[in-house]
Amino acid sequence: LFPARVNSSEYFPIFLALLWQAGLFFHQGLAAALGLLYLCARYCYFVGYRTSSSERLTPIYFSSGVLWILLAASVLGILHFFLSHYVGLNILQLLTS
């Protein structure tokens, strides 16, 4: 169980930074839902780590996918912020009109 704890402690700062940025710049509700999904996947990873090696692969891949989605939401939110604040280009307004 120690390797699972070390693995999670390596990914936790990345998760927190992406969760904060996605919530601040993109959407708080989506970031909270993805954060819950990530935590549930990590819990399943711990449970699977205890039982067998094949049971831990699906949760680790799922949690990695959630991190990629959080990264995409963060990048889109930051890009929208900088484009609207510094360039004056509101992408959401262009898409809705």
mmCIF file of N, CA and C in Angstrom:
data_model
loop_
_atom_site.group_PDB
_atom_site.id
_atom_site.type_symbol
_atom_site.label_atom_id
_atom_site.label_comp_id
_atom_site.label_asym_id
_atom_site.label_seq_id
_atom_site.Cartn_x
_atom_site.Cartn_y
_atom_site.Cartn_z
ATOM 1 N N LEU A 1 0.821 -1.194 0.000
ATOM 2 C CA LEU A 1 0.000 0.000 0.000
ATOM 3 C C LEU A 1 0.864 1.257 0.000
ATOM 4 N N PHE A 2 2.136 1.125 0.405
ATOM 5 C CA PHE A 2 3.025 2.286 0.400
ATOM 6 C C PHE A 2 3.271 2.818 -1.012
ATOM 7 N N PRO A 3 3.499 1.953 -2.040
ATOM 8 C CA PRO A 3 3.674 2.511 -3.387
ATOM 9 C C PRO A 3 2.446 3.256 -3.897
ATOM 10 N N ALA A 4 1.258 2.810 -3.530
ATOM 11 C CA ALA A 4 0.043 3.518 -3.948
ATOM 12 C C ALA A 4 -0.014 4.896 -3.299
ATOM 13 N N ARG A 5 0.390 4.983 -2.050
ATOM 14 C CA ARG A 5 0.387 6.275 -1.354
ATOM 15 C C ARG A 5 1.410 7.224 -1.963
ATOM 16 N N VAL A 6 2.580 6.696 -2.317
ATOM 17 C CA VAL A 6 3.614 7.526 -2.936
ATOM 18 C C VAL A 6 3.160 7.992 -4.316
ATOM 19 N N ASN A 7 2.535 7.087 -5.077
ATOM 20 C CA ASN A 7 2.033 7.442 -6.395
ATOM 21 C C ASN A 7 0.983 8.544 -6.293
ATOM 22 N N SER A 8 0.108 8.441 -5.328
ATOM 23 C CA SER A 8 -0.924 9.470 -5.165
ATOM 24 C C SER A 8 -0.328 10.789 -4.686
ATOM 25 N N SER A 9 0.686 10.737 -3.852
ATOM 26 C CA SER A 9 1.291 11.985 -3.383
ATOM 27 C C SER A 9 2.060 12.684 -4.499
ATOM 28 N N GLU A 10 2.486 11.948 -5.514
ATOM 29 C CA GLU A 10 3.147 12.582 -6.650
ATOM 30 C C GLU A 10 2.142 13.311 -7.538
ATOM 31 N N TYR A 11 0.954 12.768 -7.677
ATOM 32 C CA TYR A 11 -0.054 13.365 -8.553
ATOM 33 C C TYR A 11 -0.920 14.407 -7.854
ATOM 34 N N PHE A 12 -0.938 14.433 -6.534
ATOM 35 C CA PHE A 12 -1.850 15.324 -5.822
ATOM 36 C C PHE A 12 -1.568 16.810 -6.055
ATOM 37 N N PRO A 13 -0.301 17.268 -6.068
ATOM 38 C CA PRO A 13 -0.089 18.700 -6.376
ATOM 39 C C PRO A 13 -0.534 19.084 -7.787
ATOM 40 N N ILE A 14 -0.357 18.179 -8.739
ATOM 41 C CA ILE A 14 -0.821 18.441 -10.108
ATOM 42 C C ILE A 14 -2.342 18.551 -10.113
ATOM 43 N N PHE A 15 -3.000 17.637 -9.416
ATOM 44 C CA PHE A 15 -4.457 17.656 -9.328
ATOM 45 C C PHE A 15 -4.953 18.953 -8.696
ATOM 46 N N LEU A 16 -4.350 19.364 -7.593
ATOM 47 C CA LEU A 16 -4.800 20.588 -6.926
ATOM 48 C C LEU A 16 -4.609 21.819 -7.800
ATOM 49 N N ALA A 17 -3.473 21.909 -8.480
ATOM 50 C CA ALA A 17 -3.224 23.072 -9.337
ATOM 51 C C ALA A 17 -4.216 23.116 -10.492
ATOM 52 N N LEU A 18 -4.464 21.978 -11.119
ATOM 53 C CA LEU A 18 -5.415 21.953 -12.238
ATOM 54 C C LEU A 18 -6.840 22.201 -11.771
ATOM 55 N N LEU A 19 -7.192 21.661 -10.613
ATOM 56 C CA LEU A 19 -8.540 21.879 -10.072
ATOM 57 C C LEU A 19 -8.764 23.353 -9.772
ATOM 58 N N TRP A 20 -7.790 23.988 -9.183
ATOM 59 C CA TRP A 20 -7.905 25.408 -8.849
ATOM 60 C C TRP A 20 -8.015 26.260 -10.106
ATOM 61 N N GLN A 21 -7.173 25.978 -11.088
ATOM 62 C CA GLN A 21 -7.195 26.782 -12.317
ATOM 63 C C GLN A 21 -8.473 26.554 -13.109
ATOM 64 N N ALA A 22 -8.925 25.312 -13.196
ATOM 65 C CA ALA A 22 -10.159 25.037 -13.938
ATOM 66 C C ALA A 22 -11.358 25.680 -13.244
ATOM 67 N N GLY A 23 -11.373 25.671 -11.919
ATOM 68 C CA GLY A 23 -12.466 26.297 -11.195
ATOM 69 C C GLY A 23 -12.445 27.800 -11.279
ATOM 70 N N LEU A 24 -11.270 28.373 -11.288
ATOM 71 C CA LEU A 24 -11.150 29.828 -11.318
ATOM 72 C C LEU A 24 -11.393 30.397 -12.711
ATOM 73 N N PHE A 25 -10.835 29.766 -13.728
ATOM 74 C CA PHE A 25 -10.882 30.337 -15.067
ATOM 75 C C PHE A 25 -11.958 29.738 -15.974
ATOM 76 N N PHE A 26 -12.400 28.505 -15.712
ATOM 77 C CA PHE A 26 -13.351 27.874 -16.632
ATOM 78 C C PHE A 26 -14.745 27.813 -16.016
ATOM 79 N N HIS A 27 -14.994 26.855 -15.121
ATOM 80 C CA HIS A 27 -16.313 26.707 -14.511
ATOM 81 C C HIS A 27 -16.163 25.965 -13.186
ATOM 82 N N GLN A 28 -16.720 26.532 -12.128
ATOM 83 C CA GLN A 28 -16.565 25.933 -10.799
ATOM 84 C C GLN A 28 -17.294 24.609 -10.669
ATOM 85 N N GLY A 29 -18.470 24.506 -11.233
ATOM 86 C CA GLY A 29 -19.245 23.276 -11.129
ATOM 87 C C GLY A 29 -18.580 22.116 -11.844
ATOM 88 N N LEU A 30 -18.087 22.369 -13.045
ATOM 89 C CA LEU A 30 -17.393 21.327 -13.792
ATOM 90 C C LEU A 30 -16.123 20.896 -13.065
ATOM 91 N N ALA A 31 -15.390 21.859 -12.526
ATOM 92 C CA ALA A 31 -14.171 21.528 -11.804
ATOM 93 C C ALA A 31 -14.478 20.705 -10.552
ATOM 94 N N ALA A 32 -15.548 21.051 -9.859
ATOM 95 C CA ALA A 32 -15.915 20.286 -8.663
ATOM 96 C C ALA A 32 -16.342 18.869 -9.024
ATOM 97 N N ALA A 33 -17.106 18.719 -10.093
ATOM 98 C CA ALA A 33 -17.532 17.381 -10.521
ATOM 99 C C ALA A 33 -16.338 16.537 -10.947
ATOM 100 N N LEU A 34 -15.425 17.138 -11.700
ATOM 101 C CA LEU A 34 -14.225 16.405 -12.110
ATOM 102 C C LEU A 34 -13.336 16.079 -10.914
ATOM 103 N N GLY A 35 -13.299 16.968 -9.939
ATOM 104 C CA GLY A 35 -12.533 16.688 -8.728
ATOM 105 C C GLY A 35 -13.101 15.503 -7.965
ATOM 106 N N LEU A 36 -14.422 15.430 -7.880
ATOM 107 C CA LEU A 36 -15.046 14.275 -7.226
ATOM 108 C C LEU A 36 -14.783 12.984 -7.993
ATOM 109 N N LEU A 37 -14.855 13.051 -9.311
ATOM 110 C CA LEU A 37 -14.551 11.874 -10.122
ATOM 111 C C LEU A 37 -13.109 11.413 -9.908
ATOM 112 N N TYR A 38 -12.196 12.381 -9.843
ATOM 113 C CA TYR A 38 -10.784 12.051 -9.629
ATOM 114 C C TYR A 38 -10.577 11.387 -8.266
ATOM 115 N N LEU A 39 -11.199 11.938 -7.238
ATOM 116 C CA LEU A 39 -11.043 11.364 -5.900
ATOM 117 C C LEU A 39 -11.653 9.976 -5.806
ATOM 118 N N CYS A 40 -12.797 9.766 -6.464
ATOM 119 C CA CYS A 40 -13.397 8.428 -6.473
ATOM 120 C C CYS A 40 -12.519 7.436 -7.228
ATOM 121 N N ALA A 41 -11.934 7.870 -8.335
ATOM 122 C CA ALA A 41 -11.036 6.995 -9.091
ATOM 123 C C ALA A 41 -9.795 6.661 -8.277
ATOM 124 N N ARG A 42 -9.303 7.613 -7.519
ATOM 125 C CA ARG A 42 -8.134 7.341 -6.671
ATOM 126 C C ARG A 42 -8.487 6.381 -5.540
ATOM 127 N N TYR A 43 -9.681 6.507 -5.005
ATOM 128 C CA TYR A 43 -10.119 5.561 -3.978
ATOM 129 C C TYR A 43 -10.201 4.149 -4.553
ATOM 130 N N CYS A 44 -10.779 4.038 -5.753
ATOM 131 C CA CYS A 44 -10.849 2.726 -6.412
ATOM 132 C C CYS A 44 -9.453 2.198 -6.719
ATOM 133 N N TYR A 45 -8.520 3.095 -6.994
ATOM 134 C CA TYR A 45 -7.133 2.698 -7.227
ATOM 135 C C TYR A 45 -6.533 2.083 -5.971
ATOM 136 N N PHE A 46 -6.789 2.713 -4.827
ATOM 137 C CA PHE A 46 -6.281 2.152 -3.565
ATOM 138 C C PHE A 46 -6.875 0.783 -3.277
ATOM 139 N N VAL A 47 -8.179 0.651 -3.479
ATOM 140 C CA VAL A 47 -8.847 -0.628 -3.242
ATOM 141 C C VAL A 47 -8.314 -1.683 -4.209
ATOM 142 N N GLY A 48 -8.137 -1.310 -5.467
ATOM 143 C CA GLY A 48 -7.611 -2.232 -6.453
ATOM 144 C C GLY A 48 -6.161 -2.593 -6.215
ATOM 145 N N TYR A 49 -5.397 -1.667 -5.646
ATOM 146 C CA TYR A 49 -3.990 -1.934 -5.339
ATOM 147 C C TYR A 49 -3.871 -3.010 -4.276
ATOM 148 N N ARG A 50 -4.831 -3.025 -3.378
ATOM 149 C CA ARG A 50 -4.816 -4.009 -2.315
ATOM 150 C C ARG A 50 -5.182 -5.406 -2.806
ATOM 151 N N THR A 51 -6.058 -5.479 -3.803
ATOM 152 C CA THR A 51 -6.541 -6.797 -4.244
ATOM 153 C C THR A 51 -5.635 -7.413 -5.311
ATOM 154 N N SER A 52 -5.479 -6.755 -6.463
ATOM 155 C CA SER A 52 -4.627 -7.310 -7.512
ATOM 156 C C SER A 52 -4.152 -6.193 -8.433
ATOM 157 N N SER A 53 -3.132 -6.502 -9.216
ATOM 158 C CA SER A 53 -2.572 -5.471 -10.088
ATOM 159 C C SER A 53 -3.494 -5.138 -11.256
ATOM 160 N N SER A 54 -4.287 -6.099 -11.696
ATOM 161 C CA SER A 54 -5.187 -5.816 -12.820
ATOM 162 C C SER A 54 -6.366 -4.938 -12.401
ATOM 163 N N GLU A 55 -6.716 -4.945 -11.128
ATOM 164 C CA GLU A 55 -7.848 -4.137 -10.643
ATOM 165 C C GLU A 55 -7.483 -2.664 -10.482
ATOM 166 N N ARG A 56 -6.208 -2.343 -10.496
ATOM 167 C CA ARG A 56 -5.817 -0.947 -10.287
ATOM 168 C C ARG A 56 -5.558 -0.204 -11.585
ATOM 169 N N LEU A 57 -5.550 -0.895 -12.722
ATOM 170 C CA LEU A 57 -5.230 -0.227 -13.978
ATOM 171 C C LEU A 57 -6.366 0.667 -14.464
ATOM 172 N N THR A 58 -7.591 0.207 -14.413
ATOM 173 C CA THR A 58 -8.715 1.010 -14.887
ATOM 174 C C THR A 58 -8.870 2.311 -14.102
ATOM 175 N N PRO A 59 -8.805 2.277 -12.751
ATOM 176 C CA PRO A 59 -8.924 3.561 -12.028
ATOM 177 C C PRO A 59 -7.767 4.527 -12.284
ATOM 178 N N ILE A 60 -6.553 4.012 -12.487
ATOM 179 C CA ILE A 60 -5.437 4.925 -12.720
ATOM 180 C C ILE A 60 -5.553 5.559 -14.107
ATOM 181 N N TYR A 61 -6.026 4.791 -15.096
ATOM 182 C CA TYR A 61 -6.242 5.364 -16.416
ATOM 183 C C TYR A 61 -7.397 6.369 -16.394
ATOM 184 N N PHE A 62 -8.440 6.063 -15.647
ATOM 185 C CA PHE A 62 -9.573 6.972 -15.541
ATOM 186 C C PHE A 62 -9.162 8.273 -14.851
ATOM 187 N N SER A 63 -8.387 8.175 -13.772
ATOM 188 C CA SER A 63 -7.953 9.391 -13.076
ATOM 189 C C SER A 63 -7.000 10.209 -13.954
ATOM 190 N N SER A 64 -6.198 9.544 -14.769
ATOM 191 C CA SER A 64 -5.344 10.277 -15.704
ATOM 192 C C SER A 64 -6.183 10.998 -16.752
ATOM 193 N N GLY A 65 -7.250 10.356 -17.213
ATOM 194 C CA GLY A 65 -8.155 11.011 -18.155
ATOM 195 C C GLY A 65 -8.830 12.230 -17.554
ATOM 196 N N VAL A 66 -9.210 12.121 -16.285
ATOM 197 C CA VAL A 66 -9.814 13.269 -15.597
ATOM 198 C C VAL A 66 -8.803 14.403 -15.479
ATOM 199 N N LEU A 67 -7.545 14.076 -15.212
ATOM 200 C CA LEU A 67 -6.510 15.116 -15.152
ATOM 201 C C LEU A 67 -6.337 15.791 -16.507
ATOM 202 N N TRP A 68 -6.415 15.039 -17.590
ATOM 203 C CA TRP A 68 -6.306 15.639 -18.919
ATOM 204 C C TRP A 68 -7.488 16.562 -19.207
ATOM 205 N N ILE A 69 -8.671 16.164 -18.776
ATOM 206 C CA ILE A 69 -9.838 17.024 -18.972
ATOM 207 C C ILE A 69 -9.705 18.299 -18.141
ATOM 208 N N LEU A 70 -9.208 18.169 -16.916
ATOM 209 C CA LEU A 70 -8.962 19.358 -16.088
ATOM 210 C C LEU A 70 -7.914 20.256 -16.728
ATOM 211 N N LEU A 71 -6.902 19.667 -17.320
ATOM 212 C CA LEU A 71 -5.878 20.453 -18.009
ATOM 213 C C LEU A 71 -6.489 21.202 -19.190
ATOM 214 N N ALA A 72 -7.324 20.524 -19.969
ATOM 215 C CA ALA A 72 -7.964 21.179 -21.114
ATOM 216 C C ALA A 72 -8.878 22.314 -20.659
ATOM 217 N N ALA A 73 -9.640 22.090 -19.594
ATOM 218 C CA ALA A 73 -10.513 23.146 -19.074
ATOM 219 C C ALA A 73 -9.697 24.328 -18.568
ATOM 220 N N SER A 74 -8.590 24.057 -17.927
ATOM 221 C CA SER A 74 -7.722 25.131 -17.438
ATOM 222 C C SER A 74 -7.145 25.944 -18.592
ATOM 223 N N VAL A 75 -6.648 25.256 -19.597
ATOM 224 C CA VAL A 75 -6.054 25.953 -20.745
ATOM 225 C C VAL A 75 -7.103 26.776 -21.476
ATOM 226 N N LEU A 76 -8.277 26.204 -21.694
ATOM 227 C CA LEU A 76 -9.338 26.958 -22.368
ATOM 228 C C LEU A 76 -9.772 28.171 -21.556
ATOM 229 N N GLY A 77 -9.885 28.006 -20.243
ATOM 230 C CA GLY A 77 -10.270 29.132 -19.402
ATOM 231 C C GLY A 77 -9.233 30.234 -19.371
ATOM 232 N N ILE A 78 -7.972 29.859 -19.268
ATOM 233 C CA ILE A 78 -6.893 30.861 -19.254
ATOM 234 C C ILE A 78 -6.785 31.539 -20.610
ATOM 235 N N LEU A 79 -6.927 30.757 -21.684
ATOM 236 C CA LEU A 79 -6.885 31.338 -23.028
ATOM 237 C C LEU A 79 -8.022 32.326 -23.232
ATOM 238 N N HIS A 80 -9.225 31.962 -22.785
ATOM 239 C CA HIS A 80 -10.365 32.876 -22.902
ATOM 240 C C HIS A 80 -10.130 34.147 -22.085
ATOM 241 N N PHE A 81 -9.577 33.992 -20.887
ATOM 242 C CA PHE A 81 -9.326 35.162 -20.047
ATOM 243 C C PHE A 81 -8.346 36.114 -20.715
ATOM 244 N N PHE A 82 -7.218 35.590 -21.202
ATOM 245 C CA PHE A 82 -6.220 36.464 -21.799
ATOM 246 C C PHE A 82 -6.704 37.081 -23.107
ATOM 247 N N LEU A 83 -7.431 36.310 -23.908
ATOM 248 C CA LEU A 83 -7.938 36.880 -25.151
ATOM 249 C C LEU A 83 -8.977 37.962 -24.901
ATOM 250 N N SER A 84 -9.844 37.756 -23.937
ATOM 251 C CA SER A 84 -10.872 38.773 -23.680
ATOM 252 C C SER A 84 -10.316 39.971 -22.922
ATOM 253 N N HIS A 85 -9.347 39.758 -22.059
ATOM 254 C CA HIS A 85 -8.828 40.850 -21.236
ATOM 255 C C HIS A 85 -7.801 41.698 -21.981
ATOM 256 N N TYR A 86 -6.901 41.074 -22.694
ATOM 257 C CA TYR A 86 -5.802 41.813 -23.317
ATOM 258 C C TYR A 86 -6.035 42.108 -24.799
ATOM 259 N N VAL A 87 -6.706 41.232 -25.504
ATOM 260 C CA VAL A 87 -6.923 41.432 -26.930
ATOM 261 C C VAL A 87 -8.308 42.021 -27.197
ATOM 262 N N GLY A 88 -9.246 41.810 -26.290
ATOM 263 C CA GLY A 88 -10.600 42.304 -26.467
ATOM 264 C C GLY A 88 -11.445 41.389 -27.336
ATOM 265 N N LEU A 89 -11.022 40.148 -27.480
ATOM 266 C CA LEU A 89 -11.731 39.162 -28.308
ATOM 267 C C LEU A 89 -12.491 38.212 -27.397
ATOM 268 N N ASN A 90 -13.806 38.329 -27.396
ATOM 269 C CA ASN A 90 -14.646 37.471 -26.568
ATOM 270 C C ASN A 90 -15.119 36.290 -27.418
ATOM 271 N N ILE A 91 -14.518 35.141 -27.176
ATOM 272 C CA ILE A 91 -14.812 33.966 -27.981
ATOM 273 C C ILE A 91 -16.236 33.490 -27.746
ATOM 274 N N LEU A 92 -16.701 33.528 -26.514
ATOM 275 C CA LEU A 92 -18.060 33.065 -26.216
ATOM 276 C C LEU A 92 -19.111 33.922 -26.923
ATOM 277 N N GLN A 93 -18.879 35.206 -27.010
ATOM 278 C CA GLN A 93 -19.814 36.084 -27.694
ATOM 279 C C GLN A 93 -19.792 35.825 -29.200
ATOM 280 N N LEU A 94 -18.626 35.517 -29.735
ATOM 281 C CA LEU A 94 -18.534 35.209 -31.169
ATOM 282 C C LEU A 94 -19.223 33.879 -31.505
ATOM 283 N N LEU A 95 -19.140 32.907 -30.592
ATOM 284 C CA LEU A 95 -19.755 31.615 -30.842
ATOM 285 C C LEU A 95 -21.269 31.648 -30.732
ATOM 286 N N THR A 96 -21.795 32.505 -29.878
ATOM 287 C CA THR A 96 -23.251 32.559 -29.681
ATOM 288 C C THR A 96 -23.938 33.447 -30.733
ATOM 289 N N SER A 97 -23.199 34.328 -31.379
ATOM 290 C CA SER A 97 -23.853 35.212 -32.359
ATOM 291 C C SER A 97 -23.772 34.670 -33.764
#
